[in-house]
Amino acid sequence: MTTTTARAASPTVTLVVPNFNHAHYLPESLGSIANQTRAPDRVIIIDDCSTDDSIVVISRFVADRPSWRLIRHDANQGVVRGQNEALAIADTEWIGFLGADDALHPAYLEKAMAQAANHPEAGLVFACCEIIGPQGPSARRMLRPMMLPASSSAMLAPADVRRILRQGDNYFSGTTSLYRRTALQALGGFDVKLGSFSDAFLARRLALTYGCYFVAEALGYWRIHGQNYSTATATDPAVLNARLADIGALIAQSKLFPEGYEEVFARRNRFGAARMVLDGDTPPAAKAARVSALIDGNAFDTYVLGLMLSLGRLGHLAALAWITLRTRPMSLTRLLAQHGARRQIISATPAYRAP
């Protein structure tokens, strides 16, 4: 007599799209979900009281897709509350959150969910993403994270995560992260008081608690256009200081993180915020003052940065080197050693094309 074992059902996944006045980008973000080679089991779009044509655009996508749902807020509640609202009503095993101004590679869910099935113990599955501009592809293709957590796709145990956090950071892009729903709920969901830092901080806690799987491919597109929720808050010195103080206290109280990580986390996020400002279009003097404030600098930093930024492209590179020396965000040796792997990931993925 021959016995057969039934194959385990493929895990299910919900994609959540919080939106506020991004009607211009919604055809691309929602279109990238509709074009997935592995369709999501549920899609929840949360409109946070938009005043533009968002509802018209969303309604076109929802109309003929029974598994897609629109939730409309009568008053603006903010992104993080919307994420927690979706987490509370989702009934799938995995859940992901896509910015209404970002987009996904067509094979994102196919590849990420394959690893979710292979590694059900992981707290999250995440991949690389490519930065795009307001109109689509940037002139120079840029990969994130800046430092790879591994040179190839790999399951990372909590001990591995502690090790790589000593060398670099910002591995977990919200655009290309899928979270195991029960693990996310077990850690209390997203902390509203942390604002745009809530997903990044929670991703670290998940990885340090359950481990995570890294897909060494560019499977998403993070659009930088100056009005991003995360960019706007991260580059405000007063907001950044408050958030870093809150997170530093939480890290210090936790046994998950490497010793002294709160200070390292602050330096790395100051570097990231300053780098975003350096790449902006503000005049050199204003840019120098903002960057100096973000790195917790002084009058000398402001003077030196202003002088450098007045020198054009070479001055920009010099200013980047200055903030790198001042903040020491990562292992430069490891970063340089990964150059080939990073270029291979970018070259293996065609440049972004809108759906």
CSV table of N, CA and C in Angstrom, one decimal, residues 77-137:
chain,number,residue,atom,x,y,z
A,77,GLN,N,-5.3,60.3,9.2
A,77,GLN,CA,-4.8,59.6,10.4
A,77,GLN,C,-3.3,59.3,10.4
A,78,GLY,N,-2.7,59.5,9.2
A,78,GLY,CA,-1.3,59.2,9.1
A,78,GLY,C,-1.0,57.8,8.6
A,79,VAL,N,0.2,57.6,8.1
A,79,VAL,CA,0.6,56.3,7.5
A,79,VAL,C,0.6,55.2,8.5
A,80,VAL,N,1.2,55.4,9.7
A,80,VAL,CA,1.5,54.3,10.6
A,80,VAL,C,0.1,53.8,11.2
A,81,ARG,N,-0.8,54.7,11.5
A,81,ARG,CA,-2.1,54.2,11.9
A,81,ARG,C,-2.8,53.4,10.9
A,82,GLY,N,-2.6,53.8,9.6
A,82,GLY,CA,-3.2,53.0,8.5
A,82,GLY,C,-2.6,51.6,8.4
A,83,GLN,N,-1.3,51.6,8.6
A,83,GLN,CA,-0.6,50.3,8.5
A,83,GLN,C,-1.1,49.3,9.6
A,84,ASN,N,-1.3,49.9,10.8
A,84,ASN,CA,-1.8,49.0,11.9
A,84,ASN,C,-3.3,48.6,11.7
A,85,GLU,N,-4.0,49.5,11.1
A,85,GLU,CA,-5.4,49.2,10.7
A,85,GLU,C,-5.5,48.0,9.8
A,86,ALA,N,-4.6,48.0,8.7
A,86,ALA,CA,-4.6,46.9,7.8
A,86,ALA,C,-4.1,45.7,8.4
A,87,LEU,N,-3.1,45.8,9.3
A,87,LEU,CA,-2.6,44.6,10.0
A,87,LEU,C,-3.7,43.9,10.8
A,88,ALA,N,-4.5,44.7,11.4
A,88,ALA,CA,-5.6,44.2,12.3
A,88,ALA,C,-6.7,43.4,11.5
A,89,ILE,N,-6.9,43.8,10.2
A,89,ILE,CA,-7.9,43.2,9.5
A,89,ILE,C,-7.4,42.1,8.5
A,90,ALA,N,-6.1,42.1,8.2
A,90,ALA,CA,-5.6,41.1,7.3
A,90,ALA,C,-5.7,39.7,7.8
A,91,ASP,N,-6.0,38.7,7.0
A,91,ASP,CA,-6.1,37.4,7.4
A,91,ASP,C,-5.2,36.4,6.7
A,92,THR,N,-4.2,37.0,6.0
A,92,THR,CA,-3.2,36.1,5.3
A,92,THR,C,-2.0,35.9,6.2
A,93,GLU,N,-1.2,35.0,5.8
A,93,GLU,CA,0.0,34.6,6.6
A,93,GLU,C,1.1,35.6,6.5
A,94,TRP,N,1.2,36.3,5.4
A,94,TRP,CA,2.2,37.4,5.1
A,94,TRP,C,1.6,38.7,4.7
A,95,ILE,N,2.3,39.8,5.0
A,95,ILE,CA,1.7,41.1,4.6
A,95,ILE,C,2.9,42.0,4.2
A,96,GLY,N,2.6,42.8,3.2
A,96,GLY,CA,3.6,43.8,2.8
A,96,GLY,C,3.0,45.2,2.6
A,97,PHE,N,3.8,46.2,2.6
A,97,PHE,CA,3.3,47.6,2.5
A,97,PHE,C,4.1,48.3,1.4
A,98,LEU,N,3.3,48.8,0.4
A,98,LEU,CA,3.9,49.5,-0.7
A,98,LEU,C,3.5,51.0,-0.7
A,99,GLY,N,4.5,51.9,-0.7
A,99,GLY,CA,4.1,53.3,-0.8
A,99,GLY,C,3.4,53.6,-2.1
A,100,ALA,N,2.4,54.5,-2.1
A,100,ALA,CA,1.6,54.8,-3.2
A,100,ALA,C,2.4,55.5,-4.3
A,101,ASP,N,3.6,55.9,-4.0
A,101,ASP,CA,4.5,56.5,-5.0
A,101,ASP,C,5.6,55.6,-5.5
A,102,ASP,N,5.6,54.4,-5.0
A,102,ASP,CA,6.7,53.4,-5.3
A,102,ASP,C,6.1,52.3,-6.2
A,103,ALA,N,6.9,51.3,-6.6
A,103,ALA,CA,6.4,50.3,-7.5
A,103,ALA,C,7.2,49.0,-7.3
A,104,LEU,N,6.7,47.9,-7.8
A,104,LEU,CA,7.3,46.6,-7.6
A,104,LEU,C,7.7,46.0,-9.0
A,105,HIS,N,8.8,45.2,-8.9
A,105,HIS,CA,9.1,44.4,-10.1
A,105,HIS,C,8.1,43.4,-10.3
A,106,PRO,N,7.7,43.0,-11.5
A,106,PRO,CA,6.7,42.0,-11.8
A,106,PRO,C,6.9,40.7,-11.0
A,107,ALA,N,8.1,40.3,-10.8
A,107,ALA,CA,8.3,39.0,-10.2
A,107,ALA,C,8.6,39.1,-8.7
A,108,TYR,N,8.3,40.2,-8.1
A,108,TYR,CA,8.5,40.4,-6.7
A,108,TYR,C,7.8,39.4,-5.8
A,109,LEU,N,6.5,39.3,-5.9
A,109,LEU,CA,5.8,38.3,-5.0
A,109,LEU,C,6.1,36.9,-5.4
A,110,GLU,N,6.4,36.6,-6.6
A,110,GLU,CA,6.7,35.2,-7.0
A,110,GLU,C,8.0,34.8,-6.3
A,111,LYS,N,9.0,35.7,-6.3
A,111,LYS,CA,10.3,35.3,-5.7
A,111,LYS,C,10.3,35.4,-4.2
A,112,ALA,N,9.7,36.4,-3.7
A,112,ALA,CA,9.6,36.6,-2.2
A,112,ALA,C,8.8,35.5,-1.6
A,113,MET,N,7.6,35.2,-2.1
A,113,MET,CA,6.8,34.2,-1.5
A,113,MET,C,7.3,32.8,-1.6
A,114,ALA,N,8.1,32.6,-2.6
A,114,ALA,CA,8.8,31.3,-2.7
A,114,ALA,C,9.7,31.1,-1.5
A,115,GLN,N,10.4,32.1,-1.1
A,115,GLN,CA,11.2,32.0,0.1
A,115,GLN,C,10.4,32.0,1.4
A,116,ALA,N,9.3,32.7,1.4
A,116,ALA,CA,8.4,32.7,2.5
A,116,ALA,C,7.9,31.2,2.8
A,117,ALA,N,7.7,30.5,1.7
A,117,ALA,CA,7.2,29.1,1.8
A,117,ALA,C,8.4,28.2,2.3
A,118,ASN,N,9.6,28.5,1.8
A,118,ASN,CA,10.8,27.7,2.2
A,118,ASN,C,11.2,28.0,3.6
A,119,HIS,N,11.0,29.2,4.1
A,119,HIS,CA,11.5,29.6,5.4
A,119,HIS,C,10.3,30.2,6.3
A,120,PRO,N,9.3,29.4,6.6
A,120,PRO,CA,8.2,29.9,7.3
A,120,PRO,C,8.5,30.5,8.7
A,121,GLU,N,9.7,30.1,9.2
A,121,GLU,CA,10.1,30.6,10.6
A,121,GLU,C,10.6,32.1,10.5
A,122,ALA,N,11.0,32.6,9.3
A,122,ALA,CA,11.5,33.9,9.2
A,122,ALA,C,10.5,35.0,9.6
A,123,GLY,N,11.0,36.0,10.2
A,123,GLY,CA,10.2,37.2,10.6
A,123,GLY,C,9.8,38.0,9.4
A,124,LEU,N,10.7,38.1,8.4
A,124,LEU,CA,10.5,38.8,7.2
A,124,LEU,C,11.3,38.3,6.0
A,125,VAL,N,10.9,38.6,4.8
A,125,VAL,CA,11.6,38.3,3.6
A,125,VAL,C,11.8,39.6,2.9
A,126,PHE,N,13.0,40.0,2.5
A,126,PHE,CA,13.2,41.3,1.9
A,126,PHE,C,14.2,41.2,0.8
A,127,ALA,N,14.2,42.2,-0.1
A,127,ALA,CA,15.0,42.2,-1.3
A,127,ALA,C,15.6,43.6,-1.5
A,128,CYS,N,16.4,43.8,-2.5
A,128,CYS,CA,16.9,45.1,-2.8
A,128,CYS,C,15.9,45.9,-3.6
A,129,CYS,N,16.1,47.2,-3.7
A,129,CYS,CA,15.3,48.0,-4.5
A,129,CYS,C,16.2,49.0,-5.2
A,130,GLU,N,15.6,49.6,-6.3
A,130,GLU,CA,16.3,50.6,-7.1
A,130,GLU,C,15.7,51.9,-6.9
A,131,ILE,N,16.5,53.0,-6.8
A,131,ILE,CA,15.9,54.3,-6.6
A,131,ILE,C,15.5,54.8,-8.0
A,132,ILE,N,14.3,55.4,-8.1
A,132,ILE,CA,13.9,56.1,-9.3
A,132,ILE,C,13.5,57.5,-8.9
A,133,GLY,N,13.4,58.3,-10.0
A,133,GLY,CA,13.0,59.7,-9.8
A,133,GLY,C,11.6,60.0,-10.0
A,134,PRO,N,11.2,61.3,-10.0
A,134,PRO,CA,9.8,61.7,-10.1
A,134,PRO,C,9.2,61.2,-11.5
A,135,GLN,N,10.0,61.1,-12.5
A,135,GLN,CA,9.5,60.7,-13.8
A,135,GLN,C,9.9,59.3,-14.2
A,136,GLY,N,10.5,58.6,-13.3
A,136,GLY,CA,10.9,57.2,-13.6
A,136,GLY,C,12.3,57.0,-13.3
A,137,PRO,N,13.0,56.2,-14.3
A,137,PRO,CA,14.4,55.9,-14.1
A,137,PRO,C,15.3,57.1,-13.9
